Coordinates of C-alpha atoms in Angstrom, one line a residue:
X26 CA -5.0 -28.0 61.2
X27 CA -5.4 -31.1 63.5
X28 CA -8.9 -32.3 64.3
X29 CA -8.8 -31.4 68.0
X30 CA -8.3 -27.7 67.1
X31 CA -12.0 -27.6 66.6
X32 CA -12.5 -28.2 70.3
X33 CA -10.1 -25.8 72.0
X34 CA -12.2 -24.5 74.9
X35 CA -12.2 -20.7 75.4
X36 CA -12.1 -21.3 79.1
X37 CA -10.9 -24.4 80.9
X38 CA -13.2 -26.6 83.0
X39 CA -13.3 -27.1 86.7
X40 CA -10.7 -28.3 89.1
X41 CA -11.4 -29.0 92.7
X42 CA -8.6 -27.3 94.5
X43 CA -8.0 -27.8 98.2
X44 CA -6.4 -24.9 100.2
X45 CA -2.7 -24.5 99.9
X46 CA -0.4 -24.6 102.9
X47 CA 2.6 -22.3 103.5
X48 CA 5.0 -21.9 100.6
X49 CA 7.9 -23.2 102.7
X50 CA 6.7 -26.8 102.7
X51 CA 8.5 -29.3 100.4
X52 CA 7.2 -29.9 97.0
X53 CA 6.3 -33.5 97.6
X54 CA 4.5 -32.5 100.8
X55 CA 2.5 -29.9 98.9
X56 CA 1.4 -32.0 95.9
X57 CA 0.5 -35.0 98.1
X58 CA -1.1 -33.4 101.1
X59 CA -2.9 -30.6 99.1
X60 CA -4.0 -32.3 95.9
X61 CA -6.1 -30.7 93.3
X62 CA -8.3 -32.9 91.1
X63 CA -11.0 -32.6 88.6
X64 CA -14.7 -33.1 89.6
X65 CA -17.9 -31.6 88.4
X66 CA -18.9 -28.3 90.1
X67 CA -22.6 -29.0 89.8
X68 CA -23.3 -25.2 89.6
X69 CA -26.2 -24.3 87.2
X70 CA -24.6 -20.9 86.8
X71 CA -21.5 -22.6 85.2
X72 CA -22.8 -25.0 82.5
X73 CA -20.7 -28.1 82.2
X74 CA -21.0 -31.7 80.9
X75 CA -19.1 -34.9 81.7
X76 CA -19.4 -38.2 80.0
X77 CA -17.9 -41.7 80.3
X78 CA -18.7 -45.0 78.6
X79 CA -19.9 -48.3 80.1
X80 CA -16.6 -50.0 79.2
X81 CA -13.3 -49.1 77.6
X82 CA -13.3 -51.1 74.4
X83 CA -15.8 -52.7 72.0
X84 CA -16.2 -54.9 69.0
X85 CA -17.7 -53.5 65.8
X86 CA -21.5 -54.0 66.2
X87 CA -21.5 -53.6 70.0
X88 CA -23.6 -50.9 71.6
X89 CA -21.8 -48.1 73.4
X90 CA -23.6 -46.8 76.5
X91 CA -22.8 -43.2 77.5
X92 CA -23.3 -42.0 81.1
X93 CA -23.3 -38.2 81.7
X94 CA -24.0 -35.4 84.2
X95 CA -24.6 -31.9 83.1
X96 CA -25.8 -28.5 84.4
X97 CA -26.6 -27.4 80.9
X98 CA -30.1 -27.6 79.4
X99 CA -28.8 -29.3 76.3
X100 CA -25.4 -30.5 75.0
X101 CA -23.7 -32.1 72.0
X102 CA -21.9 -35.4 71.7
X103 CA -19.3 -36.0 68.9
X104 CA -17.2 -39.0 68.3
X105 CA -14.3 -39.3 65.9
X106 CA -11.5 -41.8 65.2
X107 CA -8.3 -40.0 66.2
X108 CA -5.1 -40.3 64.1
X109 CA -3.2 -38.8 61.2
X110 CA -6.5 -38.3 59.3
X111 CA -9.2 -37.9 61.9
X112 CA -12.7 -39.0 60.9
X113 CA -16.0 -38.1 62.6
X114 CA -18.2 -41.2 62.9
X115 CA -21.1 -40.0 65.1
X116 CA -22.6 -36.7 66.2
X117 CA -25.8 -36.0 68.2
X118 CA -26.9 -32.4 69.1
X119 CA -29.4 -31.0 71.5
X120 CA -29.2 -33.9 74.0
X121 CA -31.5 -33.1 77.0
X122 CA -29.4 -32.2 80.0
X123 CA -29.8 -34.2 83.2
X124 CA -27.8 -33.5 86.3
X125 CA -26.7 -36.2 88.6
X126 CA -24.4 -35.8 91.7
X127 CA -21.0 -37.3 91.8
X128 CA -20.3 -39.7 94.8
X129 CA -17.6 -38.7 97.1
X130 CA -15.8 -42.0 96.4
X131 CA -16.3 -41.9 92.7
X132 CA -12.6 -42.6 92.2
X133 CA -13.1 -46.1 93.6
X134 CA -16.8 -46.9 93.3
X135 CA -17.6 -45.1 90.0
X136 CA -19.8 -42.2 89.2
X137 CA -23.1 -44.0 88.7
X138 CA -24.5 -41.3 86.4
X139 CA -27.6 -42.1 84.3
X140 CA -27.5 -43.2 80.7
X141 CA -27.5 -40.2 78.4
X142 CA -27.1 -41.8 75.0
X143 CA -26.7 -45.2 73.2
X144 CA -25.0 -45.9 69.9
X145 CA -24.7 -49.1 68.0
X146 CA -21.3 -49.3 66.4
X147 CA -21.3 -50.0 62.6
X148 CA -20.4 -53.6 61.9
X149 CA -17.5 -52.6 59.7
X150 CA -16.1 -49.9 62.0
X151 CA -12.3 -49.8 61.8
X152 CA -10.2 -50.6 64.9
X153 CA -8.7 -47.6 66.6
X154 CA -8.9 -44.9 69.2
X155 CA -12.2 -43.0 69.3
X156 CA -12.4 -39.7 71.0
X157 CA -15.7 -38.8 72.7
X158 CA -16.2 -35.0 72.9
X159 CA -19.0 -33.6 75.0
X160 CA -19.7 -29.9 74.7
X161 CA -22.2 -27.4 76.0
X162 CA -22.7 -23.7 75.6
X163 CA -21.8 -21.1 78.1
X164 CA -23.4 -17.7 78.7
X165 CA -20.3 -15.8 77.6
X166 CA -20.6 -17.2 74.1
X167 CA -18.0 -19.9 74.8
X168 CA -18.4 -23.6 75.4
X169 CA -17.3 -26.2 77.9
X170 CA -15.5 -29.2 76.4
X171 CA -14.8 -32.6 77.9
X172 CA -12.9 -35.5 76.3
X173 CA -13.3 -39.2 76.9
X174 CA -12.5 -42.2 74.6
X175 CA -13.2 -45.8 73.8
X176 CA -11.2 -48.3 71.6
X177 CA -12.7 -50.4 68.8
X178 CA -11.0 -53.8 68.8
X179 CA -10.2 -55.6 65.5
X180 CA -12.2 -58.7 64.4
X181 CA -11.5 -61.2 61.7
X182 CA -13.7 -59.2 59.4
X183 CA -12.2 -55.7 60.2
X184 CA -8.5 -56.6 60.8
X185 CA -6.3 -54.6 58.4
X186 CA -2.9 -54.3 60.0
X187 CA 0.2 -56.4 60.8
X188 CA 0.9 -54.4 63.9
X189 CA -1.4 -54.6 67.0
X190 CA -0.9 -51.6 69.2
X191 CA -1.6 -52.2 72.9
X192 CA -2.5 -49.1 74.8
X193 CA -1.0 -49.0 78.3
X194 CA -4.4 -48.3 80.0
X195 CA -3.3 -49.7 83.3
X196 CA -0.9 -46.8 83.6
X197 CA -3.5 -44.3 82.4
X198 CA -5.9 -45.6 85.1
X199 CA -3.2 -45.4 87.8
X200 CA -2.7 -41.7 87.1
X201 CA -6.4 -40.8 86.6
X202 CA -7.4 -38.7 89.6
X203 CA -11.0 -37.8 88.5
X204 CA -13.2 -37.6 91.5
X205 CA -10.4 -37.2 94.0
X206 CA -7.8 -40.0 93.9
X207 CA -5.4 -42.2 91.9
X208 CA -2.6 -44.6 92.9
X209 CA -0.4 -41.7 93.9
X210 CA -2.4 -39.2 95.9
X211 CA -5.9 -38.6 97.0
X212 CA -8.6 -37.7 99.6
X213 CA -8.7 -41.2 101.1
X214 CA -8.3 -42.1 104.7
X215 CA -9.0 -40.3 108.0
X216 CA -6.8 -37.3 107.0
X217 CA -8.2 -37.3 103.5
X218 CA -4.7 -37.3 102.2
X219 CA -4.0 -40.8 100.9
X220 CA -4.0 -42.4 97.5
X221 CA -6.6 -45.1 96.6
X222 CA -5.4 -48.7 96.0
X223 CA -8.8 -49.3 94.3
X224 CA -9.7 -47.3 91.1
X225 CA -12.9 -47.4 89.1
X226 CA -13.0 -47.3 85.3
X227 CA -16.6 -46.0 85.5
X228 CA -15.7 -42.4 85.5
X229 CA -14.2 -39.8 83.1
X230 CA -10.6 -39.3 82.5
X231 CA -9.0 -36.2 84.1
X232 CA -8.3 -33.3 81.8
X233 CA -5.1 -33.9 79.8
X234 CA -5.2 -37.7 79.5
X235 CA -7.1 -37.7 76.2
X236 CA -6.4 -34.2 74.8
X237 CA -3.8 -31.5 75.3
X238 CA -3.4 -28.1 73.7
X239 CA -0.2 -27.5 71.7
X240 CA 2.7 -26.3 74.0
X241 CA 1.7 -28.2 77.1
X242 CA 5.0 -28.8 78.9
X243 CA 6.5 -32.2 79.0
X244 CA 8.3 -33.6 82.0
X245 CA 11.8 -33.5 80.5
X246 CA 13.8 -30.4 81.7
X247 CA 13.2 -27.8 78.9
X248 CA 14.8 -25.4 79.1
X249 CA 17.7 -26.6 81.2
X250 CA 18.2 -25.0 84.6
X251 CA 20.9 -22.5 84.8
X252 CA 23.9 -22.7 87.1
X253 CA 22.8 -23.1 90.8
X254 CA 19.1 -23.0 90.0
X255 CA 16.6 -24.7 92.3
X256 CA 14.6 -27.4 90.5
X257 CA 11.5 -26.5 88.5
X258 CA 8.6 -28.6 87.6
X259 CA 7.0 -26.7 84.7
X260 CA 4.3 -29.4 84.0
X261 CA 3.0 -29.0 87.6
X262 CA 3.0 -25.2 87.4
X263 CA 1.2 -25.2 84.0
X264 CA -1.4 -27.8 85.1
X265 CA -2.2 -25.8 88.2
X266 CA -2.5 -22.5 86.3
X267 CA -4.6 -23.9 83.5
X268 CA -7.0 -26.4 85.1
X269 CA -5.4 -29.7 84.0
X270 CA -4.8 -32.8 86.0
X271 CA -1.6 -32.6 88.1
X272 CA -0.4 -35.8 86.4
X273 CA -1.4 -35.0 82.9
X274 CA 2.2 -35.1 81.7
X275 CA 2.9 -38.6 83.2
X276 CA 0.5 -40.8 81.2
X277 CA -2.1 -40.9 78.5
X278 CA -3.0 -40.9 74.9
X279 CA -2.4 -37.2 74.4
X280 CA 1.1 -37.1 75.8
X281 CA 2.6 -40.3 74.4
X282 CA 0.6 -42.8 72.3
X283 CA -1.0 -40.3 69.9
X284 CA 2.4 -39.0 68.8
X285 CA 3.4 -42.5 67.7
X286 CA 0.1 -43.1 65.9
X287 CA 0.5 -39.9 63.9
X288 CA 4.0 -40.8 62.9
X289 CA 3.2 -44.4 62.0
X290 CA 0.1 -43.6 60.0
X291 CA 2.0 -40.9 58.1
X292 CA 4.7 -43.4 57.4
X293 CA 2.2 -45.8 56.0
X294 CA 2.1 -48.3 58.8
X295 CA -1.4 -49.7 59.5
X296 CA -2.3 -50.1 63.2
X297 CA -5.0 -52.1 64.8
X298 CA -5.6 -51.4 68.5
X299 CA -6.6 -52.9 71.8
X300 CA -6.3 -51.9 75.5
X301 CA -4.4 -53.7 78.2
X302 CA -7.8 -54.8 79.6
X303 CA -8.3 -56.6 76.3
X304 CA -4.8 -58.1 76.6
X305 CA -5.8 -59.4 80.1
X306 CA -9.2 -60.9 79.1
X307 CA -8.8 -61.6 75.4
X308 CA -5.2 -62.8 74.8
X309 CA -6.3 -64.7 71.7
X310 CA -6.5 -61.3 69.9
X311 CA -2.6 -61.4 69.7
X312 CA -2.5 -64.5 67.5
X313 CA -3.4 -62.8 64.3
X314 CA -0.4 -60.4 64.3
X315 CA 3.3 -60.9 63.7
X316 CA 4.1 -57.7 65.7
X317 CA 2.8 -56.1 68.9
X318 CA 3.8 -52.6 69.9
X319 CA 3.5 -50.6 73.2
X320 CA 4.7 -47.1 73.5
X321 CA 5.1 -44.3 76.0
X322 CA 4.6 -44.7 79.8
X323 CA 4.0 -48.4 80.3
X324 CA 4.2 -49.0 84.1
X325 CA 1.3 -51.3 85.3
X326 CA 0.6 -54.9 84.2
X327 CA -1.4 -57.8 85.5
X328 CA 0.1 -61.3 85.8
X329 CA -2.3 -62.4 83.0
X330 CA -1.0 -59.7 80.7
X331 CA 2.6 -60.8 81.2
X332 CA 1.8 -64.5 80.7
X333 CA -0.1 -63.7 77.5
X334 CA 2.9 -61.7 76.1
X335 CA 5.5 -64.2 77.0
X336 CA 3.4 -67.1 75.5
X337 CA 3.0 -65.0 72.3
X338 CA 6.7 -64.4 72.0
X339 CA 7.6 -68.0 72.7
X340 CA 5.3 -69.0 69.8
X341 CA 7.2 -66.7 67.5
X342 CA 5.6 -63.3 68.0
X343 CA 7.6 -60.1 68.1
X344 CA 7.2 -57.3 70.6
X345 CA 8.4 -53.8 69.8
X346 CA 8.2 -51.8 73.0
X347 CA 8.9 -48.1 72.5
X348 CA 8.2 -47.2 76.1
X349 CA 9.4 -47.7 79.6
X350 CA 8.8 -48.0 83.4
X351 CA 7.9 -51.7 83.8
X352 CA 7.4 -51.8 87.5
X353 CA 4.0 -52.7 89.2
X354 CA 1.8 -55.8 89.3
X355 CA -1.9 -54.9 89.4
X356 CA -5.1 -56.9 89.5
X357 CA -8.3 -56.3 87.5
X358 CA -11.7 -57.1 88.9
X359 CA -15.4 -56.8 87.8
X360 CA -14.6 -57.5 84.1
X361 CA -11.9 -54.9 84.2
X362 CA -14.0 -52.1 85.7
X363 CA -11.8 -51.9 88.8
X364 CA -8.0 -51.8 89.2
X365 CA -6.1 -52.8 92.3
X366 CA -2.6 -51.7 93.3
X367 CA -1.4 -51.3 96.9
X368 CA 2.2 -50.6 95.8
X369 CA 4.5 -50.0 98.8
X370 CA 1.9 -51.0 101.3
X371 CA 0.9 -54.2 99.6
X372 CA 2.5 -56.6 102.2
X373 CA 0.5 -54.9 105.0
X374 CA -2.8 -54.0 103.2
X375 CA -3.4 -56.1 100.2
X376 CA -6.0 -58.8 101.0
X377 CA -4.0 -61.5 99.1
X378 CA -0.9 -61.1 101.3
X379 CA -0.1 -64.3 103.1
X380 CA -2.7 -66.3 101.2
X381 CA -2.5 -68.9 98.4
X382 CA -2.8 -65.9 96.0
X383 CA 0.2 -64.1 97.4
X384 CA 1.8 -64.3 93.9
X385 CA -0.8 -61.7 92.9
X386 CA 0.4 -59.2 95.4
X387 CA -0.1 -55.8 93.9
X388 CA 3.5 -54.5 94.4
X389 CA 6.7 -54.2 92.3
X390 CA 7.6 -57.2 90.2
X391 CA 11.1 -57.2 91.8
X392 CA 9.5 -57.3 95.3
X393 CA 10.9 -60.2 97.2
X394 CA 7.4 -61.5 97.7
X395 CA 6.7 -61.6 93.9
X396 CA 10.2 -62.1 92.5
X397 CA 9.3 -62.2 88.8
X398 CA 11.9 -60.0 87.0
X399 CA 10.4 -57.6 84.5
X400 CA 13.2 -58.6 82.1
X401 CA 11.5 -61.9 81.7
X402 CA 8.9 -60.2 79.6
X403 CA 10.4 -57.0 78.2
X404 CA 14.2 -57.4 78.7
X405 CA 14.5 -54.7 81.3
X406 CA 12.8 -53.5 84.5
X407 CA 12.0 -50.1 86.1
X408 CA 13.9 -50.7 89.3
X409 CA 17.3 -50.5 87.6
X410 CA 16.5 -47.4 85.6
X411 CA 13.8 -45.1 86.6
X412 CA 14.3 -41.3 86.4
X413 CA 16.2 -39.1 84.0
X414 CA 16.4 -35.5 82.8
X415 CA 13.9 -33.7 85.0
X416 CA 13.5 -32.1 88.4
X417 CA 16.5 -33.2 90.5
X418 CA 17.0 -36.3 88.4
X419 CA 20.1 -35.4 86.4
X420 CA 18.4 -32.4 84.7
X421 CA 21.7 -31.6 82.9
X422 CA 22.2 -35.3 82.1
X423 CA 22.3 -37.0 78.8
X424 CA 19.1 -36.9 76.8
X425 CA 19.9 -39.3 74.1
X426 CA 21.3 -42.9 73.9
X427 CA 25.0 -43.8 73.6
X428 CA 25.4 -46.6 71.1
X429 CA 27.4 -49.7 72.2
X430 CA 26.6 -52.3 69.5
X431 CA 26.3 -50.4 66.2
X432 CA 26.6 -53.6 64.2
X433 CA 23.2 -54.8 65.5
X434 CA 20.4 -54.8 62.9
X435 CA 18.4 -52.2 64.8
X436 CA 21.0 -49.6 63.7
X437 CA 21.1 -50.6 60.0
X438 CA 21.2 -47.7 57.6
X439 CA 21.7 -45.1 60.4
X440 CA 25.4 -44.7 60.1
X441 CA 25.8 -44.7 63.9
X442 CA 29.1 -45.8 65.4
X443 CA 30.3 -47.0 68.8
X444 CA 30.0 -44.2 71.4
X445 CA 27.8 -42.1 69.1
X446 CA 24.8 -40.4 70.8
X447 CA 21.4 -40.1 69.1
X448 CA 18.2 -38.4 70.1
X449 CA 19.9 -36.0 72.5
X450 CA 18.6 -32.8 70.7
X451 CA 15.1 -34.2 70.6
X452 CA 15.3 -35.3 74.3
X453 CA 14.3 -38.9 73.8
X454 CA 16.0 -40.1 77.0
X455 CA 13.9 -38.6 79.7
X456 CA 11.2 -38.9 82.4
X457 CA 11.2 -42.6 83.3
X458 CA 13.5 -45.3 81.8
X459 CA 14.1 -49.0 82.2
X460 CA 17.4 -50.8 82.8
X461 CA 19.3 -53.8 84.3
X462 CA 22.1 -54.3 86.7
X463 CA 25.1 -54.4 84.3
X464 CA 28.9 -54.6 84.1
X465 CA 31.4 -53.6 81.4
X466 CA 33.9 -55.9 79.8
X467 CA 36.3 -54.6 77.1
X468 CA 34.2 -51.5 76.6
X469 CA 30.9 -53.3 76.2
X470 CA 27.9 -53.5 78.7
X471 CA 26.5 -56.9 79.7
X472 CA 23.6 -57.7 82.0
X473 CA 24.5 -59.1 85.4
X474 CA 22.8 -62.6 85.6
X475 CA 19.6 -62.8 87.6
X476 CA 17.3 -65.8 88.2
X477 CA 14.4 -65.6 85.8
X478 CA 16.2 -63.1 83.5
X479 CA 16.7 -64.3 79.9
X480 CA 20.3 -65.0 79.0
X481 CA 19.8 -63.7 75.5
X482 CA 19.5 -60.0 76.4
X483 CA 21.9 -57.7 74.5
X484 CA 22.4 -54.1 75.6
X485 CA 22.4 -52.0 72.4
X486 CA 22.5 -48.5 73.8
X487 CA 22.3 -46.9 77.2
X488 CA 22.5 -43.7 79.3
X489 CA 22.7 -43.0 83.1
X490 CA 19.6 -42.7 85.3
X491 CA 18.9 -42.3 89.0
X492 CA 16.3 -43.5 91.5
X493 CA 16.5 -40.6 93.9
X494 CA 16.8 -36.8 93.6
X495 CA 20.0 -35.4 95.1
X496 CA 18.6 -32.5 97.2
X497 CA 21.2 -30.0 98.4
X498 CA 20.9 -28.0 101.5
X499 CA 19.6 -24.4 101.2
X500 CA 16.3 -22.6 101.1
X501 CA 14.3 -23.1 98.0
X502 CA 15.7 -26.6 97.3
X503 CA 12.5 -28.7 98.0
X504 CA 12.3 -31.5 95.5
X505 CA 9.2 -33.1 94.2
X506 CA 9.8 -36.9 94.6
X507 CA 12.8 -36.7 97.0
X508 CA 13.4 -40.2 98.5
X509 CA 9.9 -41.6 98.8
X510 CA 10.1 -43.9 95.8
X511 CA 13.7 -44.8 96.5
X512 CA 13.0 -46.0 100.1
X513 CA 9.7 -47.7 99.2
X514 CA 11.3 -49.7 96.3
X515 CA 14.3 -50.7 98.4
X516 CA 12.0 -52.0 101.2
X517 CA 9.9 -53.9 98.6
X518 CA 13.0 -55.6 97.2
X519 CA 15.1 -56.2 100.3
X520 CA 12.5 -56.2 103.1
X521 CA 14.1 -53.2 104.9
X522 CA 15.6 -49.8 104.3
X523 CA 19.3 -49.8 105.0
X524 CA 22.1 -47.5 103.9
X525 CA 23.5 -50.4 101.9
X526 CA 20.2 -51.0 100.1
X527 CA 19.7 -47.3 99.4
X528 CA 23.2 -47.1 97.9
X529 CA 22.8 -50.3 95.8
X530 CA 19.6 -49.0 94.2
X531 CA 20.3 -45.3 93.9
X532 CA 22.0 -45.2 90.4
X533 CA 20.9 -47.0 87.3
X534 CA 20.7 -46.7 83.5
X535 CA 18.1 -46.7 80.7
X536 CA 18.9 -49.4 78.1
X537 CA 17.7 -50.1 74.6
X538 CA 17.8 -54.0 74.5
X539 CA 17.1 -56.9 72.2
X540 CA 16.4 -60.4 73.3
X541 CA 15.1 -63.6 71.8
X542 CA 12.7 -65.9 73.7
X543 CA 11.6 -69.2 72.2
X544 CA 10.8 -68.6 68.6
X545 CA 10.2 -64.9 69.0
X546 CA 12.1 -61.7 69.9
X547 CA 11.7 -58.5 71.8
X548 CA 13.1 -55.0 71.3
X549 CA 12.6 -52.5 74.1
X550 CA 13.6 -48.8 73.7
X551 CA 13.2 -48.3 77.5
X552 CA 12.4 -44.6 77.6
X553 CA 9.0 -43.0 77.8
X554 CA 10.1 -40.1 75.5
X555 CA 11.1 -42.3 72.5
X556 CA 8.0 -40.8 70.8
X557 CA 9.6 -37.4 70.9
X558 CA 12.3 -38.6 68.4
X559 CA 9.4 -39.4 66.1
X560 CA 7.4 -36.3 66.6
X561 CA 10.5 -34.0 66.4
X562 CA 11.9 -35.7 63.4
X563 CA 15.1 -37.3 64.7
X564 CA 16.3 -39.3 61.7
X565 CA 18.1 -41.9 63.8
X566 CA 15.1 -42.6 66.0
X567 CA 12.9 -42.8 63.0
X568 CA 15.2 -45.2 61.1
X569 CA 15.6 -47.5 64.2
X570 CA 11.8 -47.6 64.6
X571 CA 11.4 -48.5 60.9
X572 CA 14.0 -51.2 61.2
X573 CA 12.2 -52.8 64.1
X574 CA 8.7 -52.5 62.7
X575 CA 9.8 -53.7 59.2
X576 CA 11.7 -56.7 60.6
X577 CA 8.9 -57.7 63.0
X578 CA 6.2 -57.5 60.3
X579 CA 8.2 -59.3 57.6
X580 CA 6.5 -62.7 57.8

């Protein structure tokens, strides 16, 4: 039994659900104009407890400060290091309950709840992901359960791994809607129907980011739609019915990173761990490791993060990126407690637009006003890949990679040949993927040259992807994303939305690539669902992952 089975709640916690409109509206209109989001009820008749920490990561020996609100007279706090062999490290029972209201703009300004507990981390505490579990009793004999986390960074005294895992917490933050908004939707603006370009880290994580029950649907189409079916979005339906965040399946430890950690630790790989905020403010942490790894949904980066990774690789470091969707530049403020991303509206609304800091514009990396190709850092970018195998995005499409360069060392001991497909049964090619503009010569794919894109990139394997859902005419065919991202990205890149621009950026591909840079090298798997090959035991995906990690730690 896995450790979190101890904390399965008999009833799910609150969601703040706004009234629904008529069923005939389109799916994207429904989810964005009628969002549901998690927030405390504040009802004494329904005991609940919510907790967050004063920051996201700590050194051993630091003090962790917990902030909470509760309508229960007392509650319990338990902390354990999550992984293949979970370990409880701290537990406090019968904490006196104190209720504090939640500000209406908690998503951007923070919750501001009082301190509920303090804990000094042991000086020898191992680096890793520490789950914070707050529980309180309910009158029916059940309990309310809420999950938070913090990360313990490695130090010279506690370091024990050759691999440093960087958690893509910028993406987790972008999707966290606790209190009413994230970078995708929200209760912002005169109509209370806009996303927030400013997000606070001083709040809990919405339900599903840190913990999920077994069987929670993934975004990949499963089962496949039958002939003529309208599109389905099972993750949205399940989240709405069960009280989870509407974006739980898009990002987070529970859906992506944890699966990699369980596999790696079972295989005998040691992992030290940091957050992207640590990468931004403490790039020197990278220097002690021959290999960095990032997995899952990896969409949001600061300029400082990219510069740190590129400098690390130039010096001889290796980056193993088993993830995808390299797309947006963000900014961090207030020591990382606030994240900024204006996305499609950056050129009009971002305060740095038109200033001497315009290179920090919080928009797509391929935006004409930033023009720093994502491939410079990770070998691919989100713009030339994007969506696959769900909703109206090629739901019957290929769910594994086609091999094009089987002689490359990443495929050693797999027995794979040219044109073989791997990972299809396990659905590793899905959700969001990264790619490049490419051409074929003599049956092999090559990147189309772009200013700022390394010339050493090799395309090892690939599969088709799309940027827009193909929505047919007919009642019932109301797709979720439709053309909003397509048009927004085309405008960012070209400055206007034209039929030619839409056609140019409608179709793409996800690509597994290898590149050298300076003295170092990078392998990018370029699909969010690579971890499913590990969780579901695909022997090809497992062997490729071993090949990369073993080569990159052999120093």
